[in-house]
Every structure is written in C-alpha cells, then in structure tokens.
Coordinates of C-alpha atoms and ligand atoms in Angstrom, one line a residue:
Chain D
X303 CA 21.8 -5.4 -21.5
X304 CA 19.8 -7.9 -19.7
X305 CA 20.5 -12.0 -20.0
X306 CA 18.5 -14.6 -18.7
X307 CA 21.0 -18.0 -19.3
X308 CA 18.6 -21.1 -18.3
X309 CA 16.2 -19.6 -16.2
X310 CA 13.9 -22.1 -14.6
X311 CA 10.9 -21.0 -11.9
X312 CA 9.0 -23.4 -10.2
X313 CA 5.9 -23.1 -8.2
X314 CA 5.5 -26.0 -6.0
X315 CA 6.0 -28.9 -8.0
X316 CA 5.0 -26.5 -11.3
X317 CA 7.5 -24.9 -13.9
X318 CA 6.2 -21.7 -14.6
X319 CA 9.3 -21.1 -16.9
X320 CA 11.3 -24.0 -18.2
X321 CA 14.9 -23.6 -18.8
X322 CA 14.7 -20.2 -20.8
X323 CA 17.9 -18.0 -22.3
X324 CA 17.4 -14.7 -23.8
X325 CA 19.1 -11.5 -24.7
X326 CA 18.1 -8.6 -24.5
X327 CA 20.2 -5.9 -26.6
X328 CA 20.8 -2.7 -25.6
X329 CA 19.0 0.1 -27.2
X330 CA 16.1 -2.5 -28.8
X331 CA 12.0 -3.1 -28.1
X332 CA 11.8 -6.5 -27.1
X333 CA 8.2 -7.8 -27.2
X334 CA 7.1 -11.1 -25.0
X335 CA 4.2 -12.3 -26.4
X336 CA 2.3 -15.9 -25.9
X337 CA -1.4 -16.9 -24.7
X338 CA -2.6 -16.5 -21.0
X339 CA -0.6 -18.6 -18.3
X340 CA 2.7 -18.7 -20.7
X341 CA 5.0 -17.4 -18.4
X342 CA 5.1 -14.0 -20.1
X343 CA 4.8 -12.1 -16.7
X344 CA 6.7 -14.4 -14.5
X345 CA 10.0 -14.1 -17.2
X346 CA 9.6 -10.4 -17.3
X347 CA 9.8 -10.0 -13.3
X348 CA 12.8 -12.2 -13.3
X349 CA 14.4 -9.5 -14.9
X350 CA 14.3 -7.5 -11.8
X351 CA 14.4 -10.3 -10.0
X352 CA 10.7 -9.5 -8.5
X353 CA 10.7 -13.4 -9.3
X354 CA 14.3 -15.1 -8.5
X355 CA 14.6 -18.0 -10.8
X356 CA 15.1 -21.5 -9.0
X357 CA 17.6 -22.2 -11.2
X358 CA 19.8 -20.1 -13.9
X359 CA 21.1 -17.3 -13.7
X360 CA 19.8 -13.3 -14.8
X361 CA 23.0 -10.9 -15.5
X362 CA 22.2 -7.3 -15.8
X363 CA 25.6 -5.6 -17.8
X364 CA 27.7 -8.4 -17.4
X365 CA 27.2 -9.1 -13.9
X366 CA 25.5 -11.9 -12.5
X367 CA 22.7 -10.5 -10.3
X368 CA 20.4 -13.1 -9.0
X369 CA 22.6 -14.1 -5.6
X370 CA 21.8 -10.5 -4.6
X371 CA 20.3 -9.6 -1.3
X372 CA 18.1 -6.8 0.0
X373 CA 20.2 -3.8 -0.5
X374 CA 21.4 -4.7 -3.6
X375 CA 18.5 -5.9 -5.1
X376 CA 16.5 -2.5 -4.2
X377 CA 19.5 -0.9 -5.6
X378 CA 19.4 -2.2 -9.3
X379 CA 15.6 -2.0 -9.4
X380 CA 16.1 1.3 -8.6
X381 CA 17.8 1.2 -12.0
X382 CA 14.8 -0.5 -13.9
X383 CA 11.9 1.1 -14.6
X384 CA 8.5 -1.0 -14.6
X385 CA 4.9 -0.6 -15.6
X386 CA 2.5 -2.8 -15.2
X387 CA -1.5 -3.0 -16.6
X388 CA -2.8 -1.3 -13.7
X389 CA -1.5 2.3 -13.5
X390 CA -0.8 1.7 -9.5
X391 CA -0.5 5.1 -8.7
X392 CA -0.7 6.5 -5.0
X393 CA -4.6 7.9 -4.7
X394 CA -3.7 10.1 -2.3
X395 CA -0.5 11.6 -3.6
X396 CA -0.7 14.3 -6.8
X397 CA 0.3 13.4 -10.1
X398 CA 3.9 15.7 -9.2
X399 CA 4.1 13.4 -5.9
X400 CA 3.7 9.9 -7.5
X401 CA 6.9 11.0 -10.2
X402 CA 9.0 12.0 -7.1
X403 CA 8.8 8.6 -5.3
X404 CA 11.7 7.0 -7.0
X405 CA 13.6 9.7 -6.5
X406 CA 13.1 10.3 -2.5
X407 CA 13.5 6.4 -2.5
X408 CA 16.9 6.5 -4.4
X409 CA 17.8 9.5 -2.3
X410 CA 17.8 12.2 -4.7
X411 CA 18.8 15.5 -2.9
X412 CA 15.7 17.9 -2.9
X413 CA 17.0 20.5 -4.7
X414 CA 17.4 18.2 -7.8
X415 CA 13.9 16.7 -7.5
X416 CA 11.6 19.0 -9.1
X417 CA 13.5 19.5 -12.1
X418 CA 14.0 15.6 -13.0
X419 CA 9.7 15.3 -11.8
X420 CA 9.0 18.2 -13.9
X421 CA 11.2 16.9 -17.1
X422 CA 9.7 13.5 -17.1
X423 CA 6.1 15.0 -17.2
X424 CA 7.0 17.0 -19.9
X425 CA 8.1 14.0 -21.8
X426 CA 4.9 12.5 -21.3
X427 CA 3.3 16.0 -21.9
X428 CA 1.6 16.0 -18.7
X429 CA 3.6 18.9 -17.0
X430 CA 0.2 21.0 -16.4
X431 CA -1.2 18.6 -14.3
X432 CA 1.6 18.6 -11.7
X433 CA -1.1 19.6 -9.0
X434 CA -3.9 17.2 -9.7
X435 CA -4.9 13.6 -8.3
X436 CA -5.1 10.6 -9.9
X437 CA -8.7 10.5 -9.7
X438 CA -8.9 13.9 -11.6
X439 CA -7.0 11.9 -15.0
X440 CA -8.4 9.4 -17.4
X441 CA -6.8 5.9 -18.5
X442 CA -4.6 6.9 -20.4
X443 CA -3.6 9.9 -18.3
X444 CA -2.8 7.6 -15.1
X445 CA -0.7 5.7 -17.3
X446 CA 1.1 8.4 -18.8
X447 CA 2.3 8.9 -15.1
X448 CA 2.9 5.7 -14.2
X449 CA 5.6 6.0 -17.3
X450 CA 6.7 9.1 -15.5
X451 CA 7.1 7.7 -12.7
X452 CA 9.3 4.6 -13.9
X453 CA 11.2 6.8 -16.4
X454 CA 11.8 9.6 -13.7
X455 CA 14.9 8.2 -12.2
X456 CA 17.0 7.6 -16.0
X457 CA 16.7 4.0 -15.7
X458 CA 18.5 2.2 -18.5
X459 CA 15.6 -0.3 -19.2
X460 CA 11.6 -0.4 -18.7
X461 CA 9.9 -3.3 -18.2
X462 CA 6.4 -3.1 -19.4
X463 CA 3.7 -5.6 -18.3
X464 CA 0.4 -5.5 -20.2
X465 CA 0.5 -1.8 -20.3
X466 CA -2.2 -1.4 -22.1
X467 CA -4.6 -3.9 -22.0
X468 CA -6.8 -2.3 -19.9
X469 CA -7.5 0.9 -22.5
X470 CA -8.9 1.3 -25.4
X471 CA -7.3 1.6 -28.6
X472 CA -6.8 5.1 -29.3
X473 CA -5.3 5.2 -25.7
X474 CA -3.3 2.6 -26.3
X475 CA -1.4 3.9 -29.6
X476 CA -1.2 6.8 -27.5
X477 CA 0.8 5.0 -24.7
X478 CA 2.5 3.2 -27.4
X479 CA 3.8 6.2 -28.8
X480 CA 5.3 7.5 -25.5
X481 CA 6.6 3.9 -25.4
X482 CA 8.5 4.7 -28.5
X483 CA 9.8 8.2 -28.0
X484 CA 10.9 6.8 -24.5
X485 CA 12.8 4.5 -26.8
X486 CA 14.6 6.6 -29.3
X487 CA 14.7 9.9 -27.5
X488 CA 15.7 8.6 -24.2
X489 CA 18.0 5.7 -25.7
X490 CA 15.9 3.0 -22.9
X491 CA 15.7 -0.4 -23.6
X492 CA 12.3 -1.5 -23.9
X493 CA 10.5 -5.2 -22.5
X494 CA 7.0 -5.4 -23.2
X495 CA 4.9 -8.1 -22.4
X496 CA 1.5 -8.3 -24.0
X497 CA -1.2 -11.2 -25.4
X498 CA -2.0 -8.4 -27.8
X499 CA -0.6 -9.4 -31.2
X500 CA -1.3 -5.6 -33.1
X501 CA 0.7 -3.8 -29.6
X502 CA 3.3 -6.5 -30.0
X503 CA 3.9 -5.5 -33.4
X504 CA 3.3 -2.2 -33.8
X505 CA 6.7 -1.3 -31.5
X506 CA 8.7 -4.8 -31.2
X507 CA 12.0 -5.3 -33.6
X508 CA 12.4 -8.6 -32.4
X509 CA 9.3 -10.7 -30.4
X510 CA 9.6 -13.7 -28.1
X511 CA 7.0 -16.0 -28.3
X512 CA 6.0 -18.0 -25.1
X513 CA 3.9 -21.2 -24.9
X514 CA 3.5 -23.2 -21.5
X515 CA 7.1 -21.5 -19.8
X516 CA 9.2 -22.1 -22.9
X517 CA 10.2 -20.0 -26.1
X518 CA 8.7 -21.5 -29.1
X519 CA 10.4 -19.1 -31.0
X520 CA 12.2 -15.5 -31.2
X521 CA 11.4 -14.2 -34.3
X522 CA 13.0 -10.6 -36.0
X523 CA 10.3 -7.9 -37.3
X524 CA 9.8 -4.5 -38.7
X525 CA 7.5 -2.9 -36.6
X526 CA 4.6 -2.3 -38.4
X527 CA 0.6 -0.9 -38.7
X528 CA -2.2 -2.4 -36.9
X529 CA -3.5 -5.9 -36.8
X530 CA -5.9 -8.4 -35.7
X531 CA -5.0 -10.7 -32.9
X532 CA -5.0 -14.6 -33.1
X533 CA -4.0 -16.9 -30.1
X534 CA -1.6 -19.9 -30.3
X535 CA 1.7 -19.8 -30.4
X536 CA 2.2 -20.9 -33.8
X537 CA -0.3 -18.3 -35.1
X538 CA 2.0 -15.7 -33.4
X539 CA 4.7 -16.8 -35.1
X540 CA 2.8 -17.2 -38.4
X541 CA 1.5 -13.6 -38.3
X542 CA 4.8 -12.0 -36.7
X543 CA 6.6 -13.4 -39.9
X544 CA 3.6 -13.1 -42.6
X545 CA 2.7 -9.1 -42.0
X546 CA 0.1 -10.6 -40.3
X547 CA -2.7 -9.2 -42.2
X548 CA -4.4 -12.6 -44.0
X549 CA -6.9 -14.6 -42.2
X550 CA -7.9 -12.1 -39.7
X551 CA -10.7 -13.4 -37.0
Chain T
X523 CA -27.7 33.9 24.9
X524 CA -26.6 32.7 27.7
X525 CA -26.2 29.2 28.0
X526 CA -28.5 27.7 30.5
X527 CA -26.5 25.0 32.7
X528 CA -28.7 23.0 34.7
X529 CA -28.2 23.5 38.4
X530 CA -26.9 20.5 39.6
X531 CA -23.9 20.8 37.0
X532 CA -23.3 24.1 38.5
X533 CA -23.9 22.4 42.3
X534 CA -21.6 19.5 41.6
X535 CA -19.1 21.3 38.9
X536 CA -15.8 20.9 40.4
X537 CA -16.5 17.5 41.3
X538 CA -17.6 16.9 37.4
X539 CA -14.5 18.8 35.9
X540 CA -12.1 16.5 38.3
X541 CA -14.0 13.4 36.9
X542 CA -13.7 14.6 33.1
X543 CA -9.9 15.6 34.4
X544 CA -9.8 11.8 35.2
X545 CA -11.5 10.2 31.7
X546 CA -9.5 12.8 29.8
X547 CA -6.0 11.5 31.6
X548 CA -7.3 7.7 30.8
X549 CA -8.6 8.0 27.7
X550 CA -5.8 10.4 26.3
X551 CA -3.2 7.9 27.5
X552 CA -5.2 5.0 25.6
X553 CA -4.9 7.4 22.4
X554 CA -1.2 7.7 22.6
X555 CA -0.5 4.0 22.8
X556 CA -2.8 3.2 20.4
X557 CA -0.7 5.9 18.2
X558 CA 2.8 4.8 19.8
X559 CA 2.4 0.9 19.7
X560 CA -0.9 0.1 18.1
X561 CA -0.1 1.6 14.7
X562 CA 3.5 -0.4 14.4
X563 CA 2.1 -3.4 15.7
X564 CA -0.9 -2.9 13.3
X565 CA 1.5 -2.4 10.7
X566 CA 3.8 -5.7 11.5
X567 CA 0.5 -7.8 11.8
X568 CA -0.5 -6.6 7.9
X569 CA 2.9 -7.0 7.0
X570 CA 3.0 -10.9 8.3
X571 CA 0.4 -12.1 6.9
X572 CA 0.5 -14.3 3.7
X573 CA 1.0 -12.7 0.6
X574 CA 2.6 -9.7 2.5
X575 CA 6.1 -8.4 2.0
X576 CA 7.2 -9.9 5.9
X577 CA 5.2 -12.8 5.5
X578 CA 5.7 -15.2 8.7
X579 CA 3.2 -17.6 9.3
X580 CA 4.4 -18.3 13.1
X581 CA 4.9 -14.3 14.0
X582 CA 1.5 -13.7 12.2
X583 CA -0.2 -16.3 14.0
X584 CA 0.9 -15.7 17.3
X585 CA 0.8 -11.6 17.2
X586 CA -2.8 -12.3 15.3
X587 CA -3.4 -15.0 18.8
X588 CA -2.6 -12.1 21.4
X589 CA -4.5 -9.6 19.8
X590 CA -7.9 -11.4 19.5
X591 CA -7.5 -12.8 23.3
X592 CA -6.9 -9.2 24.5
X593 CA -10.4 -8.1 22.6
X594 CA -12.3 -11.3 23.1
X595 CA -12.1 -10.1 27.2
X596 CA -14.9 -8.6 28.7
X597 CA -13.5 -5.6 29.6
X598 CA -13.9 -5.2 33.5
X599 CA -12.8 -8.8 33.7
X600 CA -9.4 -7.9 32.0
X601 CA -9.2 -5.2 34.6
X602 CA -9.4 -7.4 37.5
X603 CA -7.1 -9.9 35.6
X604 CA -3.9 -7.6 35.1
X605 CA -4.3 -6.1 39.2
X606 CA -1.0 -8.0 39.8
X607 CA 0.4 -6.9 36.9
X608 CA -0.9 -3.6 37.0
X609 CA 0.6 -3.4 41.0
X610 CA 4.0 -4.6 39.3
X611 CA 4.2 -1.7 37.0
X612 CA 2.7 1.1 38.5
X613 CA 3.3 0.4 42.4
X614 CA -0.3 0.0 43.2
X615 CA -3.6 -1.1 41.5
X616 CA -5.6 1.6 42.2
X617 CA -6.6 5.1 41.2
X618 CA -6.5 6.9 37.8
X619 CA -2.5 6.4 36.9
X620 CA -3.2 2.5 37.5
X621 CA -6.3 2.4 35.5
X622 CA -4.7 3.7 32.5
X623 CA -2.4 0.7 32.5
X624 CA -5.4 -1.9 31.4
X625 CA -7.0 0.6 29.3
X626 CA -3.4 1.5 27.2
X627 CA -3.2 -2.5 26.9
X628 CA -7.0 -2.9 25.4
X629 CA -6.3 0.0 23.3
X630 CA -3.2 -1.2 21.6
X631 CA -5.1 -4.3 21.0
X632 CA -8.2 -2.6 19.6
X633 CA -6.3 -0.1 17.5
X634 CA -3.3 -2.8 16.0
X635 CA -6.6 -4.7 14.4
X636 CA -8.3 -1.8 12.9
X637 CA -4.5 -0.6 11.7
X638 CA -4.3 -4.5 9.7
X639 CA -7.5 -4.3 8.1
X640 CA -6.9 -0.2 6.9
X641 CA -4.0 -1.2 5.5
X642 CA -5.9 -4.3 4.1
X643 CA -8.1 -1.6 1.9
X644 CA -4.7 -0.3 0.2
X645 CA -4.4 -1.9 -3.8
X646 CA -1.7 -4.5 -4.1
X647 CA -0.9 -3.1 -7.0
X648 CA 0.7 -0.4 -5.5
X649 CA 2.7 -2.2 -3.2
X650 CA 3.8 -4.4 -6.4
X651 CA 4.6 -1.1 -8.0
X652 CA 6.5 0.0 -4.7
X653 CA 9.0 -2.9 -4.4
X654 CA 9.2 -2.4 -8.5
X655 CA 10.4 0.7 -7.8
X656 CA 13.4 -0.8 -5.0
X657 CA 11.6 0.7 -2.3
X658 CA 12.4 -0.7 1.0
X659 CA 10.2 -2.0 4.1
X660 CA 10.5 1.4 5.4
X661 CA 9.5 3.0 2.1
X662 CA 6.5 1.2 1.4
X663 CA 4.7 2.1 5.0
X664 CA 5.7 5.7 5.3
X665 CA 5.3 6.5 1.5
X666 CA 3.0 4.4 0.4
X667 CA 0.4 2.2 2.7
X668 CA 0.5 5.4 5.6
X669 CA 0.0 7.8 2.5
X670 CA -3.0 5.6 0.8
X671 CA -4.6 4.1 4.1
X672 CA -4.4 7.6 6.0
X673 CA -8.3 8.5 6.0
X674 CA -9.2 4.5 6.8
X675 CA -6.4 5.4 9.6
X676 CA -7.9 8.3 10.6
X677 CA -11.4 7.1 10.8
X678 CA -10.4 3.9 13.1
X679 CA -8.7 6.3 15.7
X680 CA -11.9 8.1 15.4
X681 CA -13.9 4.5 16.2
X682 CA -11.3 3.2 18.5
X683 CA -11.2 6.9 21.0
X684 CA -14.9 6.3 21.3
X685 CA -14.4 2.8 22.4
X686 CA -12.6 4.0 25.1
X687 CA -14.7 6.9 26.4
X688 CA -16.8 4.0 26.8
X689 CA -14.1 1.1 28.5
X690 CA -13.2 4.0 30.7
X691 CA -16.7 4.4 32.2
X692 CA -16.2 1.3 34.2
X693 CA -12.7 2.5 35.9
X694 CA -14.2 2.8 39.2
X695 CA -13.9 -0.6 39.8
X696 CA -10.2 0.3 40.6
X697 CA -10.6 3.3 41.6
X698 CA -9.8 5.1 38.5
X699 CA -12.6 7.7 38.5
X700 CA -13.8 9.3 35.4
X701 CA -17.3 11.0 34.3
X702 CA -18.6 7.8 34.0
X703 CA -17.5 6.7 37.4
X704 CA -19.0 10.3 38.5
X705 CA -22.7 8.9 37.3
X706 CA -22.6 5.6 38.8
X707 CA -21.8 6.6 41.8
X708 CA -24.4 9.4 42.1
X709 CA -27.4 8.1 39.3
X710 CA -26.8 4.3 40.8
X711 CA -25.6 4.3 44.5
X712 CA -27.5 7.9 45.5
X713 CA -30.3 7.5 43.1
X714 CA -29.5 11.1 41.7
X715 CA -30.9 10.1 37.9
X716 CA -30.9 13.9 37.0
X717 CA -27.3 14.1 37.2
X718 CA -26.8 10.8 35.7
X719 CA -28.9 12.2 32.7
X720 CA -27.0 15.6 32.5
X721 CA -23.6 13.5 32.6
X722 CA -25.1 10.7 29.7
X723 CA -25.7 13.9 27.7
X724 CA -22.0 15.5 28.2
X725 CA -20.7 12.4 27.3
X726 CA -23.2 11.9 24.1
X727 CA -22.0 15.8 23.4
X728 CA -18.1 14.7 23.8
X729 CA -18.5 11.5 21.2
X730 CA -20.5 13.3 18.7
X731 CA -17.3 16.0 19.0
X732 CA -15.3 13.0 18.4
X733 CA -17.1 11.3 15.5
X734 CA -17.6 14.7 14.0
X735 CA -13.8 15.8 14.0
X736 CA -12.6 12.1 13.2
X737 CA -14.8 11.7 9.9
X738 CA -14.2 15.6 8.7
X739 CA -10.5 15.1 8.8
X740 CA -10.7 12.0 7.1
X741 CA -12.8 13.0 4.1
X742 CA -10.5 16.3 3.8
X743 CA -7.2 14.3 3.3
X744 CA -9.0 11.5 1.4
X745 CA -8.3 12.5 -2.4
X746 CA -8.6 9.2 -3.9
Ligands
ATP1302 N1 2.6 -16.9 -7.3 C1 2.3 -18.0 -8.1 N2 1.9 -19.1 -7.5 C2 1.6 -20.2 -8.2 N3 1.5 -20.2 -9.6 C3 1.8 -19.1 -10.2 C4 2.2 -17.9 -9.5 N4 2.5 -16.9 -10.4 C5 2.2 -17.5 -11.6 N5 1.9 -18.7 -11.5 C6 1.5 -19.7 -12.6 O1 2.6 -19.6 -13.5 C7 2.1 -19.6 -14.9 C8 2.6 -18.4 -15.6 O2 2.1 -17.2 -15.1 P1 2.3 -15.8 -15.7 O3 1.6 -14.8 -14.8 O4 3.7 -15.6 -15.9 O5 1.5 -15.9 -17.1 P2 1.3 -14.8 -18.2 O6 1.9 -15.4 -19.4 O7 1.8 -13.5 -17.7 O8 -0.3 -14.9 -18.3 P3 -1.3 -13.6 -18.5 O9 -1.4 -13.3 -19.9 O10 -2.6 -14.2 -18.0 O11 -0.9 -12.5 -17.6 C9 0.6 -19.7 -14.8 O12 0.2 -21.0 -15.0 C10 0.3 -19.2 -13.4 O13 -0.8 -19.8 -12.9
MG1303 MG1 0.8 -11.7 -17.1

C-alpha cells in the first residue's frame, strides 16, 4: 500500500528520520509508536508527502510518488485521509459543511455530495447533527467529524496522528472503535501514531517502534485489552511482546 | 413626532447634502479598494510570511516595507506628496474624483494590514488539516481562512470605513470637499461653531451607524 524505502529527513543540519524502510500492507492497522521527538509525526506526513524526504523514496501502489509536484501531490492526498490530535475543524462551517470540504475540493458534482456527507456521518453515528457547529459538540464529537471528514471522500488509507491524546479515556475507546469499524467495514488501511502504549495496542496488528528517527524495532501483535504506558523504546518493545500487563507504573 | 432639525441645517441643507454627496463618493470609493485590492493583498501578505503556505521572505518583506510607509504618513502630507501622481492619473489634482485617488491608496494600505493580522487569528491547525486534505492555494482562502476569519474581516472593514470618514475630513486641502470640508470652512474660516457642532454630531451619528452595523454583522456570522 504505502512504502517508504530509505527515507531520510533532515532539518538543517538535523536528521529527524534516519534512513527508514517500512511497509505498510494493505488492509492492516499499523501503529507508530516511540517517545516524544522520535520522529513518529515527521514519518507519518511523509506518507503524504506533507514532509518530502531529503532522501529515499515514498511509493504509494507501486508508484514512486515523492518527485511529484503541486497538482499531483493535491491529487493523491486527496486520496489519503488524515487526522491529527486537534480536531481542526472549520468554526464557522456546520458539522454537514466541514464533511463536504473534501468533496467540493476533489470536485465532486453537487448532486452526489449530500449523500457521500450524509453516509459518512452515519458511519460515525453523527447524522443528527448535520445542522450544528463545532462549538455545539464535545471532544469526542469534533473528532468524530474530523473522521468524517477524512473518510468522506473513500480514501484508501487514513493517517492518524495522536488522535486521541487530547480526550479522555472513554472518548478515546470510543474514537478507537470508529477507528476499527473504519477498518474492517470500510476495508481502509489504518497509520496511527501515538506515545500512548494501551491506544497502540488495543487496535495495532503490527507496531513500529521509533527512537531518535530510526526503527528500533517492528514487532507483530494481537490487538489486545487495555494497558499501562511506559516510555523507552525498549519498554515498548518489551510490553508490545510480553501482553504488557507486568510491571505497570 | 416630528423631528426637530435645527435651522441652520435647514438654511444651509443643500449645501450639506452636496458635501455628504462628496464624503460618501470618497469614502465609498476607499471601501471598494479596500474590498478590491486590500483584501488580496492582505491575503498575499499573510500568505508570505514565514511559516505560511507562500512563504517568501523577499515578497513578504518588501509588500510588508510598502505597506507600513503608506500608514506611517501623516495623512495630509501623503496628499500633497502624490499631487503629481494624482495629476498623472486623474488629469488634475483637484476636486472630489482626484481626492479619492490618495484616499483609495491609504485605504488599501490600512485595510491589506488589518486583512494579515484577521487571518493571523485563524488555527494553523486548520490550515495543516486543509493541505491534508489536497486543497489548493485557492481552496484554503475561499474555504477555509475567508470562511474562519470572516467576522475578524468584517469587524476591520468596520474599523478601517471609520478611518476614512475621518482621512476624508481633511480633502479640502485639494479641493475634494466633503462634510468635514463643509465645517472647516464655515466653524473655522466664518466662525459659524453652531454649524460646525450640528455637522460634528451628523458625523458622530454616521460612525455610530457604522460601528453599530459593522459589529452586528460580525457577531451574527461568527458561530465559532
Ligand atoms: N519543522 C521542523 N523544524 C525543525 N525541527 C523539526 C521540525 N519538525 C520536527 N522537528 C524535529 O524533528 C524531530 C521529530 O519530530 P516529530 O514531530 O516527528 O516527533 P514526534 O515523534 O511526533 O514527537 P511527539 O510525540 O512530541 O509528537 C524532533 O526532534 C523535532 O524537534
Ligand atoms: Mg508528533
């Protein structure tokens, strides 16, 4: 679905990400975990080449896409959806306007619009609050159309950044959930980046984990219950592989 | 009731509707530049500057350069300044048409910096989430930062209009009558201070119309 083969990104004389490959298979929940300043976001926005990677090269379905230009590059983000921590929507715009951005953007003919905005408000069971502003919603809420939003114009893979470390934890498995039917009912690849070991591992299959812009290690899991978080990269990998549930802090 | 209109208004009305003919024709001129130039140059100016999706340190610099020497003038001085440029443009340096031309220039200027630091007030994140979402240049000001900013936008035009009711007052100097014109000339040079009061007062009456609409429609398409 998505390869990065020897990504490198440099900030001045810095290298934010170090010579990184990954694969990211269609259909799976890939989860980017590692402590703050890893590199986690700055891999994840290569993907949509939000970040272009000094070096290396990021191929979306066989085809390499990081010599793009303008056009082009607008095109295939059109074709990823993304999330980030904040929910970003447009304050002055109602829930129903936010989820039909993409789709005036990609140029959507009207008549299809409301159907795709209503559909993907459904999925995130928000339908009956087509006519209200973002500052009407809670957290979770905004979120939920923020996922809309991103899942409104069928991409093929979402790219989640931290999306839900600012709510609390019964918003969170909420979102989570979404995250999941998005997932299996949709058939979307999912990215999710998060410091937040019990997110991580309550929807990944497989995990990345990132220390100072390099994989320290991908490891396979079952996604599992709830845990307690621990930082270090070797801890990740430690809990990711253990079940995670001894020697909580 | 019927309102009571103080004499000299009544004495002197023609003469006072030509004058408010006169601000209205300067003033409403200044509004549509500010509108037709000042909002996309407001715009580019946001968009250069560092961080911004047009970044351009030289384009920022300079635009940002022209701007603040056009609204560091004092006012009457820029008037006389541009007379030869004014005389270029509009045949001749005097009378209303030719008055405009100074007034359009300070009110792009005034309005293009208000326009940067509206669109200052709008979250990055959602301009982050825009390009997520392959919008283009376009895209993000007419759908997003025009949509977020619109009641900031709202509010300067509000600020900025009054500013020039009040850089208008001063047209005289090149003949470009106006109310205010219409009170110098009779408060100052004929020592009529009734009618200079009664014309301070329409003009208070006009701005307090202004502010009053301005900051109504503003909070009425503010739903954030
Ligand atoms: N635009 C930038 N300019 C300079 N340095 C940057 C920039 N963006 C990121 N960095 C640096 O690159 C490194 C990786 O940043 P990144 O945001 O990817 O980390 P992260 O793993 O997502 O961290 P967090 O959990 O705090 O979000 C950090 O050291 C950061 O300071
Ligand atoms: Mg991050």
């Amino acid at each position: 679905m998505i390869t990065l083969q020897n990504v490198t990104k440099r900030y001045g004389t810095f290298e934010a990400i170090q010579s990184i490959s990954l694969h990211i298979k269609p259909g799976e929940i890939h989860g980017i975990i590692g402590a703050s300043g890893a590199g986690k976001s700055t891999l994840l926005r290569m993907m949509n080449l939000l970040e272009k990677p000094d070096e290396g090269d990021v191929i979306i379905n066989n085809k390499k896409i990081n010599h793009l230009k303008g056009k082009e590059i607008r095109h295939i983000r059109q074709s990823l959806g993304m999330i980030f921590q904040g929910h970003n929507l447009v304050g002055n715009k109602t829930v129903f306007g936010n989820v039909a951005v993409p789709l005036e953007i990609a140029k959507v003919e009207k008549k299809h619009r409301t159907e795709r905005v209503m559909e993907s408000l459904q999925f995130v069971g928000l339908e009956t609050f087509k006519d209200k502003y973002p500052r009407q919603l809670s957290g979770g809420q905004k979120q939920r159309v923020a996922i809309a939003r991103a899942i409104v114009n069928d991409p093929k893979v979402l790219l989640c950044d931290e999306p839900t470390s600012s709510l609390d934890s019964t918003t969170t498995m909420e979102i989570l959930e979404v995250l999941k039917q998005i997932n299996q009912k949709l058939n979307v690849t999912i990215v999710i980046v998060s410091h937040e070991m019990d997110v991580i591992r309550s929807l990944s299959e497989r995990v990345t984990v990132m220390a100072d812009g390099q994989i320290y290690d991908v490891v396979d899991i079952k996604p599992t219950g709830v845990h307690k978080i621990k930082k270090g990269a070797a801890t990740f990998v430690e809990q990711l592989k253990s079940g995670g549930d001894s020697n909580h802090s | 009731m019927i309102p009571i209109i103080p004499d000299v208004l009544v004495e002197y009305q023609s003469e006072i509707w030509v004058s408010i003919g006169e601000s209205s024709i300067m003033v409403g001129f200044s509004v549509l530049a500010a509108l037709l130039v000042g909002l996309p140059i407001g715009t580019f100016l946001f968009l250069c500057r560092k961080g911004q999706l047009l970044e351009n340190r030289i384009v920022f610099s300079s635009l940002n350069l022209i701007v603040n020497i056009i609204r560091s003038f004092p006012f009457l001085l820029l008037v006389i300044f541009m007379i030869p440029f004014t005389r270029f443009v509009m045949g001749t340096a005097i009378g209303t048409a030719a008055a405009t031309l100074p007034m359009m220039v300070i009110a792009i200027a005034h309005y293009s910096r208000l326009v940067e630091q509206s669109l200052l007030d709008v979250p990055k994140g959602v301009i982050h989430a825009a390009v997520s979402m392959g919008a283009s240049v376009k895209d993000i000001i007419f759908k997003f930062l025009y949509v977020e900013a619109r009641s900031a936008l709202v509010l300067s035009m509000t600020t900025s209009t009054i500013s020039f009711i009040s850089y208008s007052t001063i047209m005289g100097v090149v003949g470009g009558g106006g109310i205010g014109d219409f009170a110098i000339r009779y408060g100052y040079l004929q020592y009529r201070t009734d009618l200079m009061v009664y014309i301070i007062i329409i003009i208070v009456i006009f701005v307090q119309i202004i502010q009053y609409t301005g900051i109504t429609l503003a909070r009425k398409i503010d739903k954030r």
